[in-house]
Each structure stands twice: as structure tokens, then as C-alpha cells.
Coordinates of C-alpha atoms in Angstrom, one line a residue:
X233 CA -68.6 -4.9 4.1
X234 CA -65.5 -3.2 2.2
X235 CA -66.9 0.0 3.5
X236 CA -67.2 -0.6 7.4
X237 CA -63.8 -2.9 7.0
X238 CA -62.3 1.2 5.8
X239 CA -64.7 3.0 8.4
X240 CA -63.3 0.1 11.2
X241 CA -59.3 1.1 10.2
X242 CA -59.5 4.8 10.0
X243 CA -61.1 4.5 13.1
X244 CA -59.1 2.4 14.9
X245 CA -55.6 2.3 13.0
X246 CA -54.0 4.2 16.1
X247 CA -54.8 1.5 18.2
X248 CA -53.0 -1.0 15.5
X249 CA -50.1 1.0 15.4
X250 CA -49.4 1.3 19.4
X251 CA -50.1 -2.7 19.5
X252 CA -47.8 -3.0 16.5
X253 CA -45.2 -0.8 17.9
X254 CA -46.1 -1.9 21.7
X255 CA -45.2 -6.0 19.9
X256 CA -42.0 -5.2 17.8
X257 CA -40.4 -3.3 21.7
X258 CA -41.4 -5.7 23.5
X259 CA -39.8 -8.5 21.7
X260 CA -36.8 -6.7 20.8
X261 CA -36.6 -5.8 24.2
X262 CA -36.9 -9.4 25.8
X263 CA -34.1 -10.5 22.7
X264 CA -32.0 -8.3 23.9
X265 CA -32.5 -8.5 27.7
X266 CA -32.3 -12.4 26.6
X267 CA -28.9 -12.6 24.5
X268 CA -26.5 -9.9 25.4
X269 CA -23.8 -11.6 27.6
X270 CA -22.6 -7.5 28.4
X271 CA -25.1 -6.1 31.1
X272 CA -23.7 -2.2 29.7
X273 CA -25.2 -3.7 26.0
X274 CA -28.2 -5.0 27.4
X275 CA -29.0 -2.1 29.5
X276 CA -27.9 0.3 26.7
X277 CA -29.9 -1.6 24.0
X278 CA -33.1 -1.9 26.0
X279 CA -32.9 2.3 26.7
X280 CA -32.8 2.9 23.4
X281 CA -35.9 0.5 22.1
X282 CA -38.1 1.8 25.3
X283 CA -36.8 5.3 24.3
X284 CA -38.1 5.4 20.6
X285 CA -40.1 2.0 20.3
X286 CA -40.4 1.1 16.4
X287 CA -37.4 3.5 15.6
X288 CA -35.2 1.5 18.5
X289 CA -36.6 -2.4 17.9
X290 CA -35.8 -1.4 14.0
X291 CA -32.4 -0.5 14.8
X292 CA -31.5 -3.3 17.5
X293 CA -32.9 -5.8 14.4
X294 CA -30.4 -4.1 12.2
X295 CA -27.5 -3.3 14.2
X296 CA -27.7 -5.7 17.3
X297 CA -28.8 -8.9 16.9
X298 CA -25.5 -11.4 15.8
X299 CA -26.8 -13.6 13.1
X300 CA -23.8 -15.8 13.3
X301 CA -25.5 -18.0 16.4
X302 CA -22.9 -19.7 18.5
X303 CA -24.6 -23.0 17.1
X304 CA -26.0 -24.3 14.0
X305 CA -24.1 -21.6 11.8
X306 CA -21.2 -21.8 13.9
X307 CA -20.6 -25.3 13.7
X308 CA -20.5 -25.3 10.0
X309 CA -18.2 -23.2 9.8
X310 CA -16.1 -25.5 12.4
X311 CA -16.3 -28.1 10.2
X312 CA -14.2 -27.4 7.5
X313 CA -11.3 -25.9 10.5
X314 CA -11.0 -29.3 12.3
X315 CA -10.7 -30.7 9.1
X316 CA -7.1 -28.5 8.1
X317 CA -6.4 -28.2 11.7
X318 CA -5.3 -31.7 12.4
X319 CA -2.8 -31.8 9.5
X320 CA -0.5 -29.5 11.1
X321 CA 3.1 -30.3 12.4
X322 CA 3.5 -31.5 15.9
X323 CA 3.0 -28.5 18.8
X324 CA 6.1 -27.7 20.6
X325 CA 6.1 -28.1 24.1
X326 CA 8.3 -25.3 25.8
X327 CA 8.5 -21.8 24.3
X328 CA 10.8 -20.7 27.1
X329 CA 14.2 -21.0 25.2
X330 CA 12.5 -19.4 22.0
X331 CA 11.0 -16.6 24.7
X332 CA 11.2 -16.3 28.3
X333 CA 10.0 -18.6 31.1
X334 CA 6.6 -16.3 32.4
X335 CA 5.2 -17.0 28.9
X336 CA 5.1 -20.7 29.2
X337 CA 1.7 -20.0 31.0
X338 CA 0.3 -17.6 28.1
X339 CA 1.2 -21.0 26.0
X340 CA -1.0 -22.9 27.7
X341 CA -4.0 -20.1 27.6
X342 CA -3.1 -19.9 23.9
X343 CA -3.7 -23.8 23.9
X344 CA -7.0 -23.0 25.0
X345 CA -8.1 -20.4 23.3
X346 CA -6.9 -20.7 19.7
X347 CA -7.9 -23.8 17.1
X348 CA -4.5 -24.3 16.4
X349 CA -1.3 -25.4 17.6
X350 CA 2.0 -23.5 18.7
X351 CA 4.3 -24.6 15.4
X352 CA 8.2 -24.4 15.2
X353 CA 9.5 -24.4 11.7
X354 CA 7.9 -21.1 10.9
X355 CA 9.9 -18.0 8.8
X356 CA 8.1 -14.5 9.7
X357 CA 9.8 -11.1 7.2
X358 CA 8.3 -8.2 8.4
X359 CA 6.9 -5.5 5.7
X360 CA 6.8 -1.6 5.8
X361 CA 3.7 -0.5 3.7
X362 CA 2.4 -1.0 0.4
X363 CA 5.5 0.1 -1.1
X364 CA 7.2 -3.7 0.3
X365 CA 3.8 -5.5 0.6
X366 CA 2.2 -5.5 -3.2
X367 CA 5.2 -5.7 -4.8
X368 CA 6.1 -9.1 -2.7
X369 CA 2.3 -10.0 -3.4
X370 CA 2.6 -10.0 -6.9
X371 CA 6.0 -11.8 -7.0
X372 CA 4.4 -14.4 -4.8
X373 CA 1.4 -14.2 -7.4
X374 CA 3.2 -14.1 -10.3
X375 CA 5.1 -17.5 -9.1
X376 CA 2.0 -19.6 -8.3
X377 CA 1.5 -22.9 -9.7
X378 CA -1.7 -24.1 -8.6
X379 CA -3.8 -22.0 -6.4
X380 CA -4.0 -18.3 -4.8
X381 CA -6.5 -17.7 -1.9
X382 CA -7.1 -13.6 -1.4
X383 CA -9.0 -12.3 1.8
X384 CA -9.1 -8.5 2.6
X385 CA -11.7 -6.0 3.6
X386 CA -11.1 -3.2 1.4
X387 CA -9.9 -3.9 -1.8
X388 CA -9.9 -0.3 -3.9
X389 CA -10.7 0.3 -7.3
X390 CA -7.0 2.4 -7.7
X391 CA -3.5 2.3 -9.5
X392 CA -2.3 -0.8 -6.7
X393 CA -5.8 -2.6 -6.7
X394 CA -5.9 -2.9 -10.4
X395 CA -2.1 -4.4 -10.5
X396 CA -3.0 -7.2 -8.2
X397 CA -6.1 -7.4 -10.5
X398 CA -3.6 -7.7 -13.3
X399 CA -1.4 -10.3 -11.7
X400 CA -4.5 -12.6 -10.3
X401 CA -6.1 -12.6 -14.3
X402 CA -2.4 -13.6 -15.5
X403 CA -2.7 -16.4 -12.7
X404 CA -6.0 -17.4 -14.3
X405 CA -4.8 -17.7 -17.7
X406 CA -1.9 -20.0 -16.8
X407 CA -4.4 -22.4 -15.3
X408 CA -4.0 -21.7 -11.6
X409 CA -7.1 -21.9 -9.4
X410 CA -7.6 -18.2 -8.3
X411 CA -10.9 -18.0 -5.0
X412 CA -10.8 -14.1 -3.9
X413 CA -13.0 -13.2 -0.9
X414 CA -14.5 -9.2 0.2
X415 CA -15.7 -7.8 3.1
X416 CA -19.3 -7.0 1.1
X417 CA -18.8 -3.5 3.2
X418 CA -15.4 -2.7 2.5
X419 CA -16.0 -3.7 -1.3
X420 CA -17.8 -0.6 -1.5
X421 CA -14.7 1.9 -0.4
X422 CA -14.1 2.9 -3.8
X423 CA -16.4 3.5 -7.0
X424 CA -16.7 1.4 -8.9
X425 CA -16.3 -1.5 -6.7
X426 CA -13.4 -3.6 -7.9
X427 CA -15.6 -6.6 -7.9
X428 CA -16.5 -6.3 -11.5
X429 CA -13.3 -5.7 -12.5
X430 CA -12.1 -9.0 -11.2
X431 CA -15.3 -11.4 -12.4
X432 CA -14.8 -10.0 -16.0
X433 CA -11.3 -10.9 -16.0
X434 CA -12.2 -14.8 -14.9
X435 CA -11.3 -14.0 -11.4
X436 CA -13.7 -16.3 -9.1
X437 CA -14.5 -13.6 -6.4
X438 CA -17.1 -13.3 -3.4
X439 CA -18.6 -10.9 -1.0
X440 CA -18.6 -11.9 3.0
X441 CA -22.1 -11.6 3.8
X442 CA -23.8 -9.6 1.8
X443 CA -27.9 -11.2 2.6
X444 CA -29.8 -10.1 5.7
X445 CA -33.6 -10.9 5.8
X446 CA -33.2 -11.7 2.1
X447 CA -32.4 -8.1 1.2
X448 CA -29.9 -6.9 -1.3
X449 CA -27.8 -4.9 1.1
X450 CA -24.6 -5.9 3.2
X451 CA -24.8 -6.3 7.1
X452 CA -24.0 -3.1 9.3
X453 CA -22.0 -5.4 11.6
X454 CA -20.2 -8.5 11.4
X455 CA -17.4 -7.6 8.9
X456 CA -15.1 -9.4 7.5
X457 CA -11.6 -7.7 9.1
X458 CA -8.9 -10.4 7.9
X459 CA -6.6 -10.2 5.5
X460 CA -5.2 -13.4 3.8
X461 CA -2.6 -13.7 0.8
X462 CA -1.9 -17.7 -0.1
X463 CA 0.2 -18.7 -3.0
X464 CA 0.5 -22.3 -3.7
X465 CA -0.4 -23.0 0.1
X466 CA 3.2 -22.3 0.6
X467 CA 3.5 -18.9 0.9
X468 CA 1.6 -16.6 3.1
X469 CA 0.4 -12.6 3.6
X470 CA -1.5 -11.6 6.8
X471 CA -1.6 -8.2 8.8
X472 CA -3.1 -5.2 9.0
X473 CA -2.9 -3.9 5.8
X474 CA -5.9 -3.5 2.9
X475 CA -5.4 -3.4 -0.7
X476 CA -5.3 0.8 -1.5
X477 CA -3.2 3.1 -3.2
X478 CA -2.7 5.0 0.3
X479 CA -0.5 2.5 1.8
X480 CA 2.2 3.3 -1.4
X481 CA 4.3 6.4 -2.3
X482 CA 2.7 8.1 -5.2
X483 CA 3.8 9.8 -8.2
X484 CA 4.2 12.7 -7.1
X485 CA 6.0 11.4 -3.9
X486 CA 3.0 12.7 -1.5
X487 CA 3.3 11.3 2.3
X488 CA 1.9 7.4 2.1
X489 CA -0.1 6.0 5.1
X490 CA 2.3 3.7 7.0
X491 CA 1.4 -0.1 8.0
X492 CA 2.9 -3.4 9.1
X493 CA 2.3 -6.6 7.0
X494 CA 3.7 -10.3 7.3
X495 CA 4.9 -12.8 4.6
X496 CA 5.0 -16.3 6.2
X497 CA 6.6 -19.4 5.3
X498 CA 5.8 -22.7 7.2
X499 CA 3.1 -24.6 9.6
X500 CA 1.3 -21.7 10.0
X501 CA 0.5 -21.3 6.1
X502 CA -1.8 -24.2 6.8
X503 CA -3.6 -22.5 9.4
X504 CA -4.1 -19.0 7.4
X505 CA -5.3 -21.8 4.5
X506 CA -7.9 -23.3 7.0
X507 CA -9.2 -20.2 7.9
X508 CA -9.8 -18.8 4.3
X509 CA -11.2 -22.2 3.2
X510 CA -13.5 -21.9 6.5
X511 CA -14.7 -18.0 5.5
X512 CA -14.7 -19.0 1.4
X513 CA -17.1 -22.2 2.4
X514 CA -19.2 -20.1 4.6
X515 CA -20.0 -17.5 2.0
X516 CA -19.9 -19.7 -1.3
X517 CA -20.7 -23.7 -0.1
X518 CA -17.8 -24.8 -2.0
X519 CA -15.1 -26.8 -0.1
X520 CA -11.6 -26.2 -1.1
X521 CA -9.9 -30.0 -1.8
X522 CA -6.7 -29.9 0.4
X523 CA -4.5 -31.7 -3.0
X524 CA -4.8 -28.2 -4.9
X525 CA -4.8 -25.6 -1.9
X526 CA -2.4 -27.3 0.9
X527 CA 1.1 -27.9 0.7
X528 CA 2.5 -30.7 3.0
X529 CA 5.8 -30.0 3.1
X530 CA 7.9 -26.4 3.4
X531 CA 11.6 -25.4 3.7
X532 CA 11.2 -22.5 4.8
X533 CA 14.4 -20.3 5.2
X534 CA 16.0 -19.1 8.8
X535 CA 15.3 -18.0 11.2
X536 CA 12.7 -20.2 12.1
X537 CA 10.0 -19.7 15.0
X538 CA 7.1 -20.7 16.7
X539 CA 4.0 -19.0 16.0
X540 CA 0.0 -19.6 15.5
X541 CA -3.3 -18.1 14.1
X542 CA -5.9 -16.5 16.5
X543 CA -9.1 -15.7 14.6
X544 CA -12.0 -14.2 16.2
X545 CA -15.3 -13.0 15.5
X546 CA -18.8 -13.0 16.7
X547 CA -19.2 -16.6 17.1
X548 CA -17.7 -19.2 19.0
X549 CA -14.3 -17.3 19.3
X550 CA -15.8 -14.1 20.0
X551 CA -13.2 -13.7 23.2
X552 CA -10.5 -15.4 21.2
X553 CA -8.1 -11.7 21.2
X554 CA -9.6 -10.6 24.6
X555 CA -8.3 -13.4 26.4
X556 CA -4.9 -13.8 25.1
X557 CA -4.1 -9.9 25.8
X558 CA -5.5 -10.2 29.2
X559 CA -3.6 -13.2 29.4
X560 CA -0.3 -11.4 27.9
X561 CA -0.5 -8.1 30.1
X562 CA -1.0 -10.6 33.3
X563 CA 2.6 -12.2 32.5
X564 CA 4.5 -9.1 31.3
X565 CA 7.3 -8.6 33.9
X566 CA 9.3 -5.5 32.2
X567 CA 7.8 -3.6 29.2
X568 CA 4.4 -3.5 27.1
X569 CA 4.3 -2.0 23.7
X570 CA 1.0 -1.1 21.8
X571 CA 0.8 0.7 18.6
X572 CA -2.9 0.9 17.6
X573 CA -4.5 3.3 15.0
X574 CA -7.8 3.0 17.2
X575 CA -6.5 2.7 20.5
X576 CA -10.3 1.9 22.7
X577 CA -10.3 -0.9 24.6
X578 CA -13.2 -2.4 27.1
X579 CA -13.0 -1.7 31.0
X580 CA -11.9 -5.7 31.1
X581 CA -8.3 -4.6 29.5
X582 CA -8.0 -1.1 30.4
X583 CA -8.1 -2.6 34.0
X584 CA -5.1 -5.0 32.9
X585 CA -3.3 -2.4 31.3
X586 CA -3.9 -0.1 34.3
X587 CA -3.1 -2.9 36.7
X588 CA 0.2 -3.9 34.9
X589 CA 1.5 0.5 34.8
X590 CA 0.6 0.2 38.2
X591 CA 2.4 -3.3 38.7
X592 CA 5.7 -1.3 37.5
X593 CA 5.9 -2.8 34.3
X594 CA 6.6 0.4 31.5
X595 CA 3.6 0.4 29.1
X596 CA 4.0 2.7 25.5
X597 CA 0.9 3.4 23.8
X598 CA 1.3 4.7 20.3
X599 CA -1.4 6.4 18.4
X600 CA -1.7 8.3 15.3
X601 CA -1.7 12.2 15.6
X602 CA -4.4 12.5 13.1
X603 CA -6.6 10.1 12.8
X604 CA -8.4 9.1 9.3
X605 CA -11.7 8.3 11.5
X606 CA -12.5 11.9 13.3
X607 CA -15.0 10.2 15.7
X608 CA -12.6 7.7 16.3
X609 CA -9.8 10.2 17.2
X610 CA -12.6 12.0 20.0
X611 CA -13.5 8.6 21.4
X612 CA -9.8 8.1 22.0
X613 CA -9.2 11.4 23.9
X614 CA -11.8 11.1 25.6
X615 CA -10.3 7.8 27.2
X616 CA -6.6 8.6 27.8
X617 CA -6.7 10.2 30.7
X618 CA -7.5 6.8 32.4
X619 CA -4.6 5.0 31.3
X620 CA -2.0 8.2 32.0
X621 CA -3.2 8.8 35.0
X622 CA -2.2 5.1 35.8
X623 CA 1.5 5.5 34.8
X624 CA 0.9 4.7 31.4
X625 CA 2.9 6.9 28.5
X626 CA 0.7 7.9 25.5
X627 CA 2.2 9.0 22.4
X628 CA 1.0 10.8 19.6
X629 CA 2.9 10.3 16.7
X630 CA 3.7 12.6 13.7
X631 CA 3.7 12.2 10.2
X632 CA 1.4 10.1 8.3
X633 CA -1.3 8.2 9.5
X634 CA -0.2 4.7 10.6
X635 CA -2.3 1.7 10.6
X636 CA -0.4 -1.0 11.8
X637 CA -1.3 -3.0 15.0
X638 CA 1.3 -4.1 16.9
X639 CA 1.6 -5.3 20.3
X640 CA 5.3 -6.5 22.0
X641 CA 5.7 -8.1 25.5
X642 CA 8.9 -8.3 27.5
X643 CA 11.1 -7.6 24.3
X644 CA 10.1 -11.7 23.6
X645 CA 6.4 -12.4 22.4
X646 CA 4.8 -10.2 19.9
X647 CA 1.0 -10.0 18.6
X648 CA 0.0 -8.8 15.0
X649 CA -2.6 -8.8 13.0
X650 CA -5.7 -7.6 11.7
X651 CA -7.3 -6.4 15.1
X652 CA -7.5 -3.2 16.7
X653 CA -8.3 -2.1 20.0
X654 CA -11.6 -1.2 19.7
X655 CA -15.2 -2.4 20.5
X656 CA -15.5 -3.6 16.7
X657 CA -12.4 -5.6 16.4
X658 CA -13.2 -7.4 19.6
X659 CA -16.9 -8.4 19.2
X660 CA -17.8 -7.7 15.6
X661 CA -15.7 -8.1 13.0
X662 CA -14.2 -11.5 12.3
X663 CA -10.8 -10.8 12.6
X664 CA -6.9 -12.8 12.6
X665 CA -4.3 -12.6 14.5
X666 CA -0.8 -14.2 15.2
X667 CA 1.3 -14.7 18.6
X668 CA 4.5 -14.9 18.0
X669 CA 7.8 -16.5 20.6
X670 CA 10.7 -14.7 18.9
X671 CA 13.2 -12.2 20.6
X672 CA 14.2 -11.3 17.6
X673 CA 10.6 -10.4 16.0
X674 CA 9.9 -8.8 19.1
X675 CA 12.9 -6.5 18.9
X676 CA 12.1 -5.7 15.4
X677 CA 8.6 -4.9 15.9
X678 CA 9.5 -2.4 18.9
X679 CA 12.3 -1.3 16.9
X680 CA 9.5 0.7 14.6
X681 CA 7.4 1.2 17.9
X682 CA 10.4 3.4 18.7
X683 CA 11.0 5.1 15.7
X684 CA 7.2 6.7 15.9
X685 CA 7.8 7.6 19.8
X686 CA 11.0 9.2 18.8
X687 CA 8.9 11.8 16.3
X688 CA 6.1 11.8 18.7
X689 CA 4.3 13.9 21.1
X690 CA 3.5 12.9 24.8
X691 CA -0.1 13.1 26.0
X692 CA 0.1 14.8 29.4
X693 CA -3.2 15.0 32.2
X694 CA -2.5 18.7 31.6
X695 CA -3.0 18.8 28.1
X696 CA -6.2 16.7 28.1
X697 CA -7.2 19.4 30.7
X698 CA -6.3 22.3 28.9
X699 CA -8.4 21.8 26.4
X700 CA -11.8 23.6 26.3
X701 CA -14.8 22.3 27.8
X702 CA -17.6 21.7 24.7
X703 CA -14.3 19.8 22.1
X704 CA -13.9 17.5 26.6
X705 CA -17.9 17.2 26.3
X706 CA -17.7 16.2 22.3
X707 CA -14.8 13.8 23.0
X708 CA -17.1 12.5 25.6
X709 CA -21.0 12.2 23.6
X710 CA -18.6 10.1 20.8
X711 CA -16.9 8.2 23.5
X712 CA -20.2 6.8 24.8
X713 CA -20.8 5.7 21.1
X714 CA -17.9 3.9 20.4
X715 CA -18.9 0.3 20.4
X716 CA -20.6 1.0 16.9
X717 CA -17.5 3.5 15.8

């Protein structure tokens, strides 16, 4: 019997591998056809499992399938966010004297869009780089009394990662209850990761999902992209910057990366602490009790604004940034200012930014010069054209590489944050954001927008044409990859 059963497969195992194969396309196929709300995804993911059938359905169930459902999953992680969100202050109703009058609309879309309410009562300090940022971070640190929440995505193994190391174990020892949470992707920037580092020193510390399909290995999508600093439930740290040596002058005074952080005082420390507690009971099942990790009452100093969070990620809120910039280059009226390291939006919001150049509103698009992601930097050229040729003005800037993400409206609302302009930031990564009715911030923020154009190179049409034909044609083979960049 055990002989035929060997003569039956060596005869026939072809035929087991096509059905096999023939199976695992099919079904990808149909999930995909099935789940992707983006015809371009659908189409694009179907091409490539009919293409190369096991290699393709292997790589959709890697790569394209968003674990985080819109239901079960999603409404646990809800749970814990309704809970925080209905202890905030009383919305504000009119944002027009703190603004201007067209942005009472984007109000109400906010309203709609984001779990939170539009807070008064909130004191925003804008920080240049590490060399500001971790030293204020440890200070905050340094002063805590009862708890520290710490979110980030890449959290190096260097000279400035082991310092706020240092101050979070000194935190420990005084008795304060210390919950650090790591992109399990961008854990693994630097060798050894700093995760060890931080558990031997007492330091209670997780990775954001780090268990597909019960294998050891972290997903290749849906990344953790926030950054979160809470001292006390007082105090507050979001933006755009990681924890690495690169953001900080060294010792030798070599050229530092630039970025754009916050610290935040007010309402809206409440809503950063709901959505760490959200992530940290995601990942770990432990609720965070709101006695140790809120604080109910701030003084915060002047001047005070309104402002709220915007997360987003592949779940419910996967939209969440997508609507409120459409919504914000609908109302502009004089001026749009975007400073993005990775400057690649969808056809949805190039056609707003288009249709606002083209409205006669003056749009300023700031990106790096040199880029730290190479393919990144070719998907960009290879887009600009279709924004110039619009009206917009693209500028290259000099210098170091500069990671912050900035966006200004009208000289009177402002959006900062963790999220780029890109594919990833606006379907895969969970990322957080904050609008923000303030003249002032708004002045401040174009302010540095103006300092980069001023040491900056314009993009012309005729530059993008001069170039030669096979780096046009590479700019364009990465370009059609960019969703996964």
C-alpha cells in the first residue's frame, strides 16, 4: 500500500501542485477582488497573483490583507477611546475669532471625522530637533510623579536613546509607573534593539504587533507611526520626530537631521493619553486606570488655543487625515504651506491641491534635497511635474535632511504630526495628528517653512525635462511602486 501511495504522488504530484497553486490564486484573488475599497489596489493586486500564482497569493497574504478588520478588532480597540474621550473639557463652538471664518466648516468635518473634541485651554511650544526635544523629554521625565507613557516608532540603541533609557530607569526606581510602547519594525533600526536595554533596567516595554499567523516575525504593514511622550498625564510630546542620535548635533558638531516636535499642555493631554492607553491595551490587554495616568485638572500657561488629536490607521479611521486635508485645501482662500520629507500623495488630494493652485490660492511645497529613502526621492520626481505644471511652487531645500511635517492654511490653521504624504501614512501605518486654530502657531510654523524656501532650490518643468531619459523612466518604475515605499 505505502508503495503505490509513493508510485500514486510521484506520478501525480504535478497535478497536486497546479490544484494547490490553482486554490491559494484563486482565493487570494476573490479576497482581494472582495475587500479592497481602491479599484487601482484591487486591479493591481489581482495582476500580480494571476501573474505569478503561489509567489503572488503568498505575497498578497503577507503584504495586503489588513488584519486590523473594521469590526471585532476594531471595536476593542474603541473601547478603551470612548471611555477617555468623554472626560474631556467642553467643545468650543466657533473657531472663527481664534482663526478665520472659512474654517468654521473644516470644524464641523473635523467634528466628524476625529474621536475628539475641538478644546480651548490648550498651550502648544514648538521644538527644533533633538537638540530642544530630548532634553525637554527628560526634564518632563525627570519631574514625573506617577506615571510616563512613551510611544515611538524607532527608538535607537545610540548616545540619545540610552539617555532617555537612563531617565525612564530613574523614573522606575522613584516608584513611578513607567508603560513604553515600539513599533515591533522600527525596534529593529539599530543593533542591538534597545528593547533589552529597557526590560533589564525594570522598564515595562512592548512591541506593536509583532504576531502574524502565530509566527515570530513583525508585520510588513500596519506600523505603528505615532509618537507619544506623557508625564504625569499633564504634560505632553507628539510630532514627527523618533528617538535617534541623528535628530542632535554631535560631538564633533557634524550637520544634524532637522524635525518639528510639540510639547503640549491642556485638554488635549487627555486625548494623546487615550490614544496610548488604546494602542498599549491593544498590544498588552492591560487597561491603564485613569486615577494613576489622567490628570483632571491643568493650568497650563499662555497663550492658550484650541486644538485636537486625529489618529488614523488601517481601521475604522483609515480616512481620518485624508478627509480633513481635502477638507482643509477646499476652504483655503490665500495660501497653502506643506513641508513633507515624502511628499506622494493619492490622485484624491493631488486633485485638491491642483484644484486649489488653479483656484489662485499660492501653494509652497517643501521637500528635502536629499532624501534618506533613495526610492522615495525617485517616486517624488517622478510626481512633481503634475503639481508644477498646475501653478504649484516646489522647493527643494538644502542642507540637512528635514523630517518634519508640517502643513499651514491661510496663515490661521496648522496640521502637525506624525503623518506624511505618502501611500503608507495614509492607509497603513497608524498614525496621529493635531489641527490646530491659532494665528500665531500658524505664523510660527510658516515662519520655518520660509527659512527652508529661502536656502532652497525651485523645481522647474524644465529641469524635470532636462534630465535624461533611463534616471525619467527609473523615477517612473519606483513611482508605480510607491504604495509599499
Amino acid at each position: 500500500m505505502l508503495l503505490y501511495l509513493q508510485a500514486f504522488l510521484q506520478e501525480y504530484w504535478p497535478h497536486f501542485v497546479f490544484l494547490f497553486t490553482f486554490a491559494a490564486a484563486a482565493t487570494a484573488a476573490v479576497h482581494a477582488a472582495m475587500n479592497k475599497t481602491d479599484v487601482r489596489a484591487a486591479i493591481g493586486w489581482v495582476g500580480i497573483i494571476l501573474l505569478s500564482p503561489l509567489f503572488g497569493a503568498f505575497f498578497y497574504l503577507i503584504a495586503g490583507i489588513n488584519r486590523v478588520r473594521h469590526d471585532q478588532i476594531s471595536q476593542q480597540r474603541d473601547k478603551s477611546l470612548r471611555h477617555y474621550s468623554t472626560l474631556d473639557d467642553t467643545p468650543i463652538a466657533d473657531v472663527t475669532p481664534y482663526s478665520a471664518p472659512q474654517f468654521a466648516s473644516l470644524q464641523t468635518l473635523g467634528d466628524g471625522v476625529s474621536s475628539f473634541p475641538l478644546c480651548d485651554g490648550n498651550h502648544i511650544q514648538l521644538l527644533c530637533s533633538g537638540d530642544e526635544t530630548y532634553p525637554a523629554m527628560i526634564q518632563a521625565i525627570d519631574g514625573a510623579k506617577l506615571s510616563i507613557a512613551l510611544q515611538t516608532y524607532i527608538f535607537d540603541n545610540d548616545r540619545e536613546g540610552r539617555k532617555i533609557v537612563d531617565a525612564l530607569a530613574r523614573a522606575v526606581k522613584r516608584g513611578v509607573e513607567v508603560r513604553v510602547l515600539i513599533d515591533a519594525i522600527g525596534s529593529k533600526y539599530s543593533r542591538p534593539p534597545i528593547v533589552h536595554l529597557l526590560r533589564r533596567q525594570g522598564v515595562r516595554t512592548a512591541l506593536f504587533m509583532t504576531n502574524p499567523l502565530g509566527m515570530r516575525m513583525p508585520y510588513a504593514n500596519l506600523r505603528s507611526h505615532r509618537k507619544i511622550l506623557i508625564v504625569d498625564g499633564c504634560i505632553g510630546f507628539t510630532g514627527g520626530m523618533n528617538i535617534r542620535a541623528g535628530f542632535t548635533t554631535g560631538p564633533s558638531h557634524e550637520p544634524a537631521a532637522c524635525d518639528t516636535h510639540f510639547r503640549v499642555e491642556g485638554p488635549i493631554v487627555l486625548q494623546l493619553t487615550a490614544v496610548f492607553s488604546q494602542d498599549w491595551e491593544f498590544t498588552t490587554r492591560e487597561a491603564l486606570p485613569y486615577d494613576i495616568w489622567c490628570c483632571e485638572s491643568w493650568s497650563p500657561p499662555m497663550p492658550r488655543v484650541p486644538a485636537r488629536c486625529v489618529r488614523s490607521g488601517p481601521d475604522r479611521t483609515i480616512l481620518s487625515t485624508h478627509h480633513m486635508l481635502l477638507g482643509a485645501f477646499a476652504v483655503a482662500q490665500h495660501s497653502i504651506r506643506i513641508q513633507s520629507p515624502y511628499f506622494l500623495p493619492d490622485v484624491a488630494l493631488l486633485g485638491a491641491i491642483n484644484t486649489a493652485a488653479r483656484r489662485g490660492i499660492q501653494v509652497d511645497i517643501v521637500i528635502p534635497g536629499r532624501n534618506n529613502l533613495r526610492l522615495v526621492n525617485y517616486a517624488m520626481t517622478a510626481q512633481l511635474d503634475q503639481v508644477i505644471r498646475n501653478g504649484c511652487r516646489v522647493w527643494r531645500a538644502r542642507g540637512p535632511f528635514n523630517h518634519s511635517k508640517l502643513i499651514t492654511i491661510d496663515g490661521a490653521w496648522s496640521y502637525v504630526g506624525s503623518s506624511n504624504l505618502d501611500p503608507r501614512s495614509l492607509r497603513l501605518n497608524f498614525e496621529l495628528d493635531i489641527e490646530i486654530y491659532s494665528r500665531a502657531m500658524a505664523r510660527d510654523l510658516e515662519q520655518r517653512i520660509d527659512a527652508e524656501i529661502e536656502n532652497a532650490e525651485a523645481v522647474t518643468l524644465e529641469a524635470l525635462a532636462a534630465m535624461p531619459f533611463v534616471k525619467r523612466l527609473r523615477n517612473k518604475i519606483i513611482w508605480l511602486a510607491s504604495p509599499y515605499l
